[in-house]
mmCIF file of C-alpha atoms in Angstrom:
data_model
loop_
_atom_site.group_PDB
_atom_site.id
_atom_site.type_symbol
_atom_site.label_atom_id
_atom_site.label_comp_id
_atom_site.label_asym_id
_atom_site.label_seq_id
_atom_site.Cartn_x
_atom_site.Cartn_y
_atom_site.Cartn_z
ATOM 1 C CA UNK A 1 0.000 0.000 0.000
ATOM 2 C CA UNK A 2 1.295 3.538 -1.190
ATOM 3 C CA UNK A 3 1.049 6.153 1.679
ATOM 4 C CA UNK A 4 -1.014 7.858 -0.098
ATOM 5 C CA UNK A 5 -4.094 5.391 -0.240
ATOM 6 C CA UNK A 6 -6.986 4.555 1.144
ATOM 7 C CA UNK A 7 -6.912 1.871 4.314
ATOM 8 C CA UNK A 8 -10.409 0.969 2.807
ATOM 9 C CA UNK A 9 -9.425 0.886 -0.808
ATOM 10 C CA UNK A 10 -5.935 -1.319 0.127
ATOM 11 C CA UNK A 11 -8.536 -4.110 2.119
ATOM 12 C CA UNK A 12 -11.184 -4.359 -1.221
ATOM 13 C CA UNK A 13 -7.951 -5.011 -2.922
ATOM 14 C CA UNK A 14 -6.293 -7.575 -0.700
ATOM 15 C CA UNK A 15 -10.331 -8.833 -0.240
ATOM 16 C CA UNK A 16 -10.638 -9.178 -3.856
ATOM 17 C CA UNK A 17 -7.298 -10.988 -4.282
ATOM 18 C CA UNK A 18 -7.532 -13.805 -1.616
ATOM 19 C CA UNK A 19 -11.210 -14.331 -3.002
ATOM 20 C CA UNK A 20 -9.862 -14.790 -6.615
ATOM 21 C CA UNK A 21 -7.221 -16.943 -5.241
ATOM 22 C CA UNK A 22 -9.831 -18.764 -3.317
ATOM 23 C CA UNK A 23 -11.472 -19.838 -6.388
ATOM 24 C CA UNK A 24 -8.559 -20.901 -8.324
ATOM 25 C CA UNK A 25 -8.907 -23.575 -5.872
ATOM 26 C CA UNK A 26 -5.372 -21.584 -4.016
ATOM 27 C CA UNK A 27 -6.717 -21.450 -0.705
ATOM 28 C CA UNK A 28 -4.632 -19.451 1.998
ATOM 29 C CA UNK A 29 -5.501 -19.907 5.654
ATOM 30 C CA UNK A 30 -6.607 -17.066 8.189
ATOM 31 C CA UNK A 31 -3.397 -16.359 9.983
ATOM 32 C CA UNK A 32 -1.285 -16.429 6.877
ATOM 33 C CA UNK A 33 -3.180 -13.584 5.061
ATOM 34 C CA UNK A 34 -3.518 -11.539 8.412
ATOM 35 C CA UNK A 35 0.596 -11.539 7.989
ATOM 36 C CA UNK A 36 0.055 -10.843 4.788
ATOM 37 C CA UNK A 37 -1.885 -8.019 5.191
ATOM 38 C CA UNK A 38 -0.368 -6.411 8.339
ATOM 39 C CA UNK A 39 3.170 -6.512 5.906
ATOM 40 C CA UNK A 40 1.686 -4.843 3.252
ATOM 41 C CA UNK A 41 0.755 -1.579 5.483
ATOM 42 C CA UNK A 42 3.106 1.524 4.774
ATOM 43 C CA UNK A 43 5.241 2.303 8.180
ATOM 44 C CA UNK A 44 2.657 4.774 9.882
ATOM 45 C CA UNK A 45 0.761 1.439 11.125
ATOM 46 C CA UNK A 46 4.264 0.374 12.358
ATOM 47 C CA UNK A 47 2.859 0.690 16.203
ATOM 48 C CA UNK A 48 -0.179 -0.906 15.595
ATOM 49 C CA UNK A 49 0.820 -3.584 13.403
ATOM 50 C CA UNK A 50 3.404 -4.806 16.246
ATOM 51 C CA UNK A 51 0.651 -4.343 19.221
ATOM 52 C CA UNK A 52 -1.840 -7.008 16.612
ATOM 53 C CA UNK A 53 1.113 -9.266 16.108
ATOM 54 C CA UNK A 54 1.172 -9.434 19.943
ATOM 55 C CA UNK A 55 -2.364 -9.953 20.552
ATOM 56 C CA UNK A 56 -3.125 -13.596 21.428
ATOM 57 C CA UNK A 57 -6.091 -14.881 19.552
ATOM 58 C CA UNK A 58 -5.939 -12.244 17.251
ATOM 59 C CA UNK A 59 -8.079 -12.837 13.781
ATOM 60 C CA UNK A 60 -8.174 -11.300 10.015
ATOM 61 C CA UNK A 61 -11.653 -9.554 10.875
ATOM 62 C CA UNK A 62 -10.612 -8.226 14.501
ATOM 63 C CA UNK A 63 -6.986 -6.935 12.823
ATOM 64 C CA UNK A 64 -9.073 -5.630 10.071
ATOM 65 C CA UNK A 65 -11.741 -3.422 12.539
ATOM 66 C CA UNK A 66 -8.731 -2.155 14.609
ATOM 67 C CA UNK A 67 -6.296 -1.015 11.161
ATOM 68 C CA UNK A 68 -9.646 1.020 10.708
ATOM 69 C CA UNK A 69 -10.319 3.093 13.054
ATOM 70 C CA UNK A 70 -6.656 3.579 13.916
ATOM 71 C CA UNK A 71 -6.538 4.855 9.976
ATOM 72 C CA UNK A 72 -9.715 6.987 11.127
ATOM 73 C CA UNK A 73 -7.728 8.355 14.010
ATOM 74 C CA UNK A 74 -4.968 9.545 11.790
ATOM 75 C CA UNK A 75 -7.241 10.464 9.192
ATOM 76 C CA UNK A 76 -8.987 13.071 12.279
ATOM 77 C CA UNK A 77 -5.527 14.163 13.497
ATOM 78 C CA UNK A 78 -4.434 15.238 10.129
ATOM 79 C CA UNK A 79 -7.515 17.203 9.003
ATOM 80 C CA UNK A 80 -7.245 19.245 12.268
ATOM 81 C CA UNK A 81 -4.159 20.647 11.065
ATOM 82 C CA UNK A 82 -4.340 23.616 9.585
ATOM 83 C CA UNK A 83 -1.757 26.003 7.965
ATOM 84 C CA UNK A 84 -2.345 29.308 6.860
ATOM 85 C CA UNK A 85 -0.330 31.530 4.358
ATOM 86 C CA UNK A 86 -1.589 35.361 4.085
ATOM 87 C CA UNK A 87 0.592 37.103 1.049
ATOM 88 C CA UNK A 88 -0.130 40.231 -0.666
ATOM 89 C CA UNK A 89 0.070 41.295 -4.376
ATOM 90 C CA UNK A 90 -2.349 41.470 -7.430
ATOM 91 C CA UNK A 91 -4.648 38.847 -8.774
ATOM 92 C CA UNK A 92 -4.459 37.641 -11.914
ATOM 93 C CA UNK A 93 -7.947 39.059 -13.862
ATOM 94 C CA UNK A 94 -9.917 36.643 -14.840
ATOM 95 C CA UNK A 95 -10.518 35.735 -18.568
ATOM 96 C CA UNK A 96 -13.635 37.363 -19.271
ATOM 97 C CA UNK A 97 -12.345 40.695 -17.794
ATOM 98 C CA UNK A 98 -9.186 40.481 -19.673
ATOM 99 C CA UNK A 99 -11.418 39.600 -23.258
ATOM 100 C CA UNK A 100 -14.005 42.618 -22.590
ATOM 101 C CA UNK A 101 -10.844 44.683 -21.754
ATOM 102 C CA UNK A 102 -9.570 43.916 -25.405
ATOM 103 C CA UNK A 103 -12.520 44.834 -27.713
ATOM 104 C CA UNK A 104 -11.971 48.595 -27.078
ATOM 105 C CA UNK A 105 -15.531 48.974 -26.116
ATOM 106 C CA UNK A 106 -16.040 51.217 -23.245
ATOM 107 C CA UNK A 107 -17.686 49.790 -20.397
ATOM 108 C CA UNK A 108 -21.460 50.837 -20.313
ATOM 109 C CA UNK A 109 -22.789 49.566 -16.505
ATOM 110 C CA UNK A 110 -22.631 50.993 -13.276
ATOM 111 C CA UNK A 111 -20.461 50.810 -10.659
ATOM 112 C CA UNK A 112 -20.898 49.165 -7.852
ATOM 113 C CA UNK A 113 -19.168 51.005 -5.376
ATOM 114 C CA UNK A 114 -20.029 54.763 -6.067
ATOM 115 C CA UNK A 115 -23.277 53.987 -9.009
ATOM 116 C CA UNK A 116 -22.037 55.903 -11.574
ATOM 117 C CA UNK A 117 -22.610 54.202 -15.468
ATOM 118 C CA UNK A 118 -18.949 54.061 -17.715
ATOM 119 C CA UNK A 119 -16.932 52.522 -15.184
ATOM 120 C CA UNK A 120 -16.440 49.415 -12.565
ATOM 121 C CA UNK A 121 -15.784 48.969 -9.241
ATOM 122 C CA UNK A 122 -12.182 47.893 -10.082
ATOM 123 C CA UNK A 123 -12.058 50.908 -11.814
ATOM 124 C CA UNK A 124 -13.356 53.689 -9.249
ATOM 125 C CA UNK A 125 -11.950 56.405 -8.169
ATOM 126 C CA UNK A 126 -14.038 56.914 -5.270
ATOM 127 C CA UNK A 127 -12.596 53.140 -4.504
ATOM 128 C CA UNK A 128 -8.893 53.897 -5.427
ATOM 129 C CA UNK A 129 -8.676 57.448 -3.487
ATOM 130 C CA UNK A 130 -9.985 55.884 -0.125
ATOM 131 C CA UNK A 131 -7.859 52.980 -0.611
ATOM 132 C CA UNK A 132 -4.776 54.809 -1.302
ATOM 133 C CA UNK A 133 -5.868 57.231 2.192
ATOM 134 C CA UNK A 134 -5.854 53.643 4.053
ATOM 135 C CA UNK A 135 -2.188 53.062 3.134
ATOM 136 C CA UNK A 136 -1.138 55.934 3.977
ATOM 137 C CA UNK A 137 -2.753 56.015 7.398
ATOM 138 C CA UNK A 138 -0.205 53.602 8.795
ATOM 139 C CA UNK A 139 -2.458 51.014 9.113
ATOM 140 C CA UNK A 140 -0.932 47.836 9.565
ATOM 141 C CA UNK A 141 -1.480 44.250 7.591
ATOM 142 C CA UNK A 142 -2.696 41.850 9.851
ATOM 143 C CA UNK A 143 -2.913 37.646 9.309
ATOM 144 C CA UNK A 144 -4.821 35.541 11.512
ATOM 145 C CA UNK A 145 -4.973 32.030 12.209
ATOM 146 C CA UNK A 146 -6.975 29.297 13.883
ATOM 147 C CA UNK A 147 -6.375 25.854 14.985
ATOM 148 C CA UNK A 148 -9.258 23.706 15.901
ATOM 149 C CA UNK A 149 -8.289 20.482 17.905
ATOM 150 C CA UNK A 150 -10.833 17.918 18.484
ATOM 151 C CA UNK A 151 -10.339 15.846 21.096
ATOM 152 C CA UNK A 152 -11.606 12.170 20.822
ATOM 153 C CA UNK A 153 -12.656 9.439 23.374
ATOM 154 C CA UNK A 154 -9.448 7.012 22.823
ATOM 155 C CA UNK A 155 -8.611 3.375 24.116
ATOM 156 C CA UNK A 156 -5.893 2.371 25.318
ATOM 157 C CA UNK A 157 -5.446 -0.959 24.742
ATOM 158 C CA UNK A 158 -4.047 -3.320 26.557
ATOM 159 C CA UNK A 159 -2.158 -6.372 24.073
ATOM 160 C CA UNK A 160 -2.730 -8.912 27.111
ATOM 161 C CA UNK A 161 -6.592 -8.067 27.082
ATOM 162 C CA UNK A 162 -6.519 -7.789 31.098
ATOM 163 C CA UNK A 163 -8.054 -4.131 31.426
ATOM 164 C CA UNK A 164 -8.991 -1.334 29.416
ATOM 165 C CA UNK A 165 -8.688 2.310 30.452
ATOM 166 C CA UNK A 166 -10.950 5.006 29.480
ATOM 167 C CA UNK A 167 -11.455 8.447 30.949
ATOM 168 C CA UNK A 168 -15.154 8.560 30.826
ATOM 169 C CA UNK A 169 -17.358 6.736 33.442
ATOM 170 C CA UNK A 170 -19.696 6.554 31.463
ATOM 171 C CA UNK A 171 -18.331 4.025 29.121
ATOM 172 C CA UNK A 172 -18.769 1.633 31.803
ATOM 173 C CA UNK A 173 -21.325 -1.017 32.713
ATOM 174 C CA UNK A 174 -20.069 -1.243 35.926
ATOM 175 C CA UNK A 175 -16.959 0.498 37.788
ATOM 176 C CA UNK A 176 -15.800 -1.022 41.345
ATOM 177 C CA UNK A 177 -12.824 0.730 43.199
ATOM 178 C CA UNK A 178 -9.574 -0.683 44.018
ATOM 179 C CA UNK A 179 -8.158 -1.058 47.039
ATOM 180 C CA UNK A 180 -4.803 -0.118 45.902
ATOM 181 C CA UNK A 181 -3.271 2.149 43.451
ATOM 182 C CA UNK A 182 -2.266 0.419 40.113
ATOM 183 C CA UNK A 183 1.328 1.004 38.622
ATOM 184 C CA UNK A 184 0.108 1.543 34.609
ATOM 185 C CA UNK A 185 3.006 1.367 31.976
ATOM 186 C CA UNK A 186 2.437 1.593 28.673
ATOM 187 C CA UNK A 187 4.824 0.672 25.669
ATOM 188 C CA UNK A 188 6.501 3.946 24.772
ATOM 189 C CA UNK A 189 7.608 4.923 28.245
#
């Protein structure tokens, strides 16, 4: 799978194949084409891949279920990423403006700024006098940004299946206290 693809669009594929290879009569069994699949992920499912490998009991559909949503999770974390660029300089007219420009016919609507008839907005001096006052008013150029982050209900998972952590109670069925504190560690430190 190219970085660039689709999680979904890389399983239909690999789907597609094993099912053609199924009725060739070339039959490949459940744990072979979960290795399969997990090795033909690019290396941003490097973490995941390794914590499936680890799970015990661990099957094609479960594997597939958990690539997906992870690929959803990354898929969320990069669209809340924005970047901005403000620059400043003239924009290209567009071709229509440029072709009426050329006939040599003089413009007969009105303006919309001031609503005199022979000229356009682009074109008024009411419009170019008060812009050329703002510039030299020492007015300053100003760019602004903003950066949503959306903050989802994660899992962490556990590889040995022995608990689950979440940080809302009401996820839960049932909660009980413990009678000690727990020492958590998690893979990456």
């Amino acid at each position: 799978m190219d970085r660039g693809d689709q999680l979904m669009d890389h399983m239909m594929k690999f789907d597609e194949l094993t099912m053609e290879m199924a009725t060739l009569g070339d039959e490949i069994n459940e744990e072979d084409m979960l290795v399969i699949l997990l090795g033909s992920l690019p290396v941003d499912f490097e973490p995941i891949i390794r914590i499936l490998e680890n799970m015990p009991g661990m099957n094609l559909m479960s594997a597939k279920e958990i690539l997906r949503r992870e690929w959803v999770r990354m898929q969320s974390r990069e669209s809340s990423e924005v970047a901005l660029k403000a620059t400043r300089g003239r924009i290209p007219k567009k071709k229509y403006q440029q072709r009426a420009q050329n006939t040599g016919e003089a413009f007969s609507g009105k303006c919309f700024k001031c609503g005199q008839r022979g000229h356009r907005k682009s074109e008024c001096r009411t419009r170019i006098e008060q812009n050329h006052l703002s510039r030299q008013s020492g007015e300053d150029d100003h760019a602004f940004m903003a950066v949503s982050y959306v903050e989802k209900n994660n899992w962490l998972l556990d590889s040995g299946v022995t608990s689950h952590m979440c940080c809302q109670k009401s996820d839960f069925q049932s909660l009980r206290n413990l009678d000690a504190p727990v020492k958590i560690s998690i893979a990456d430190g």
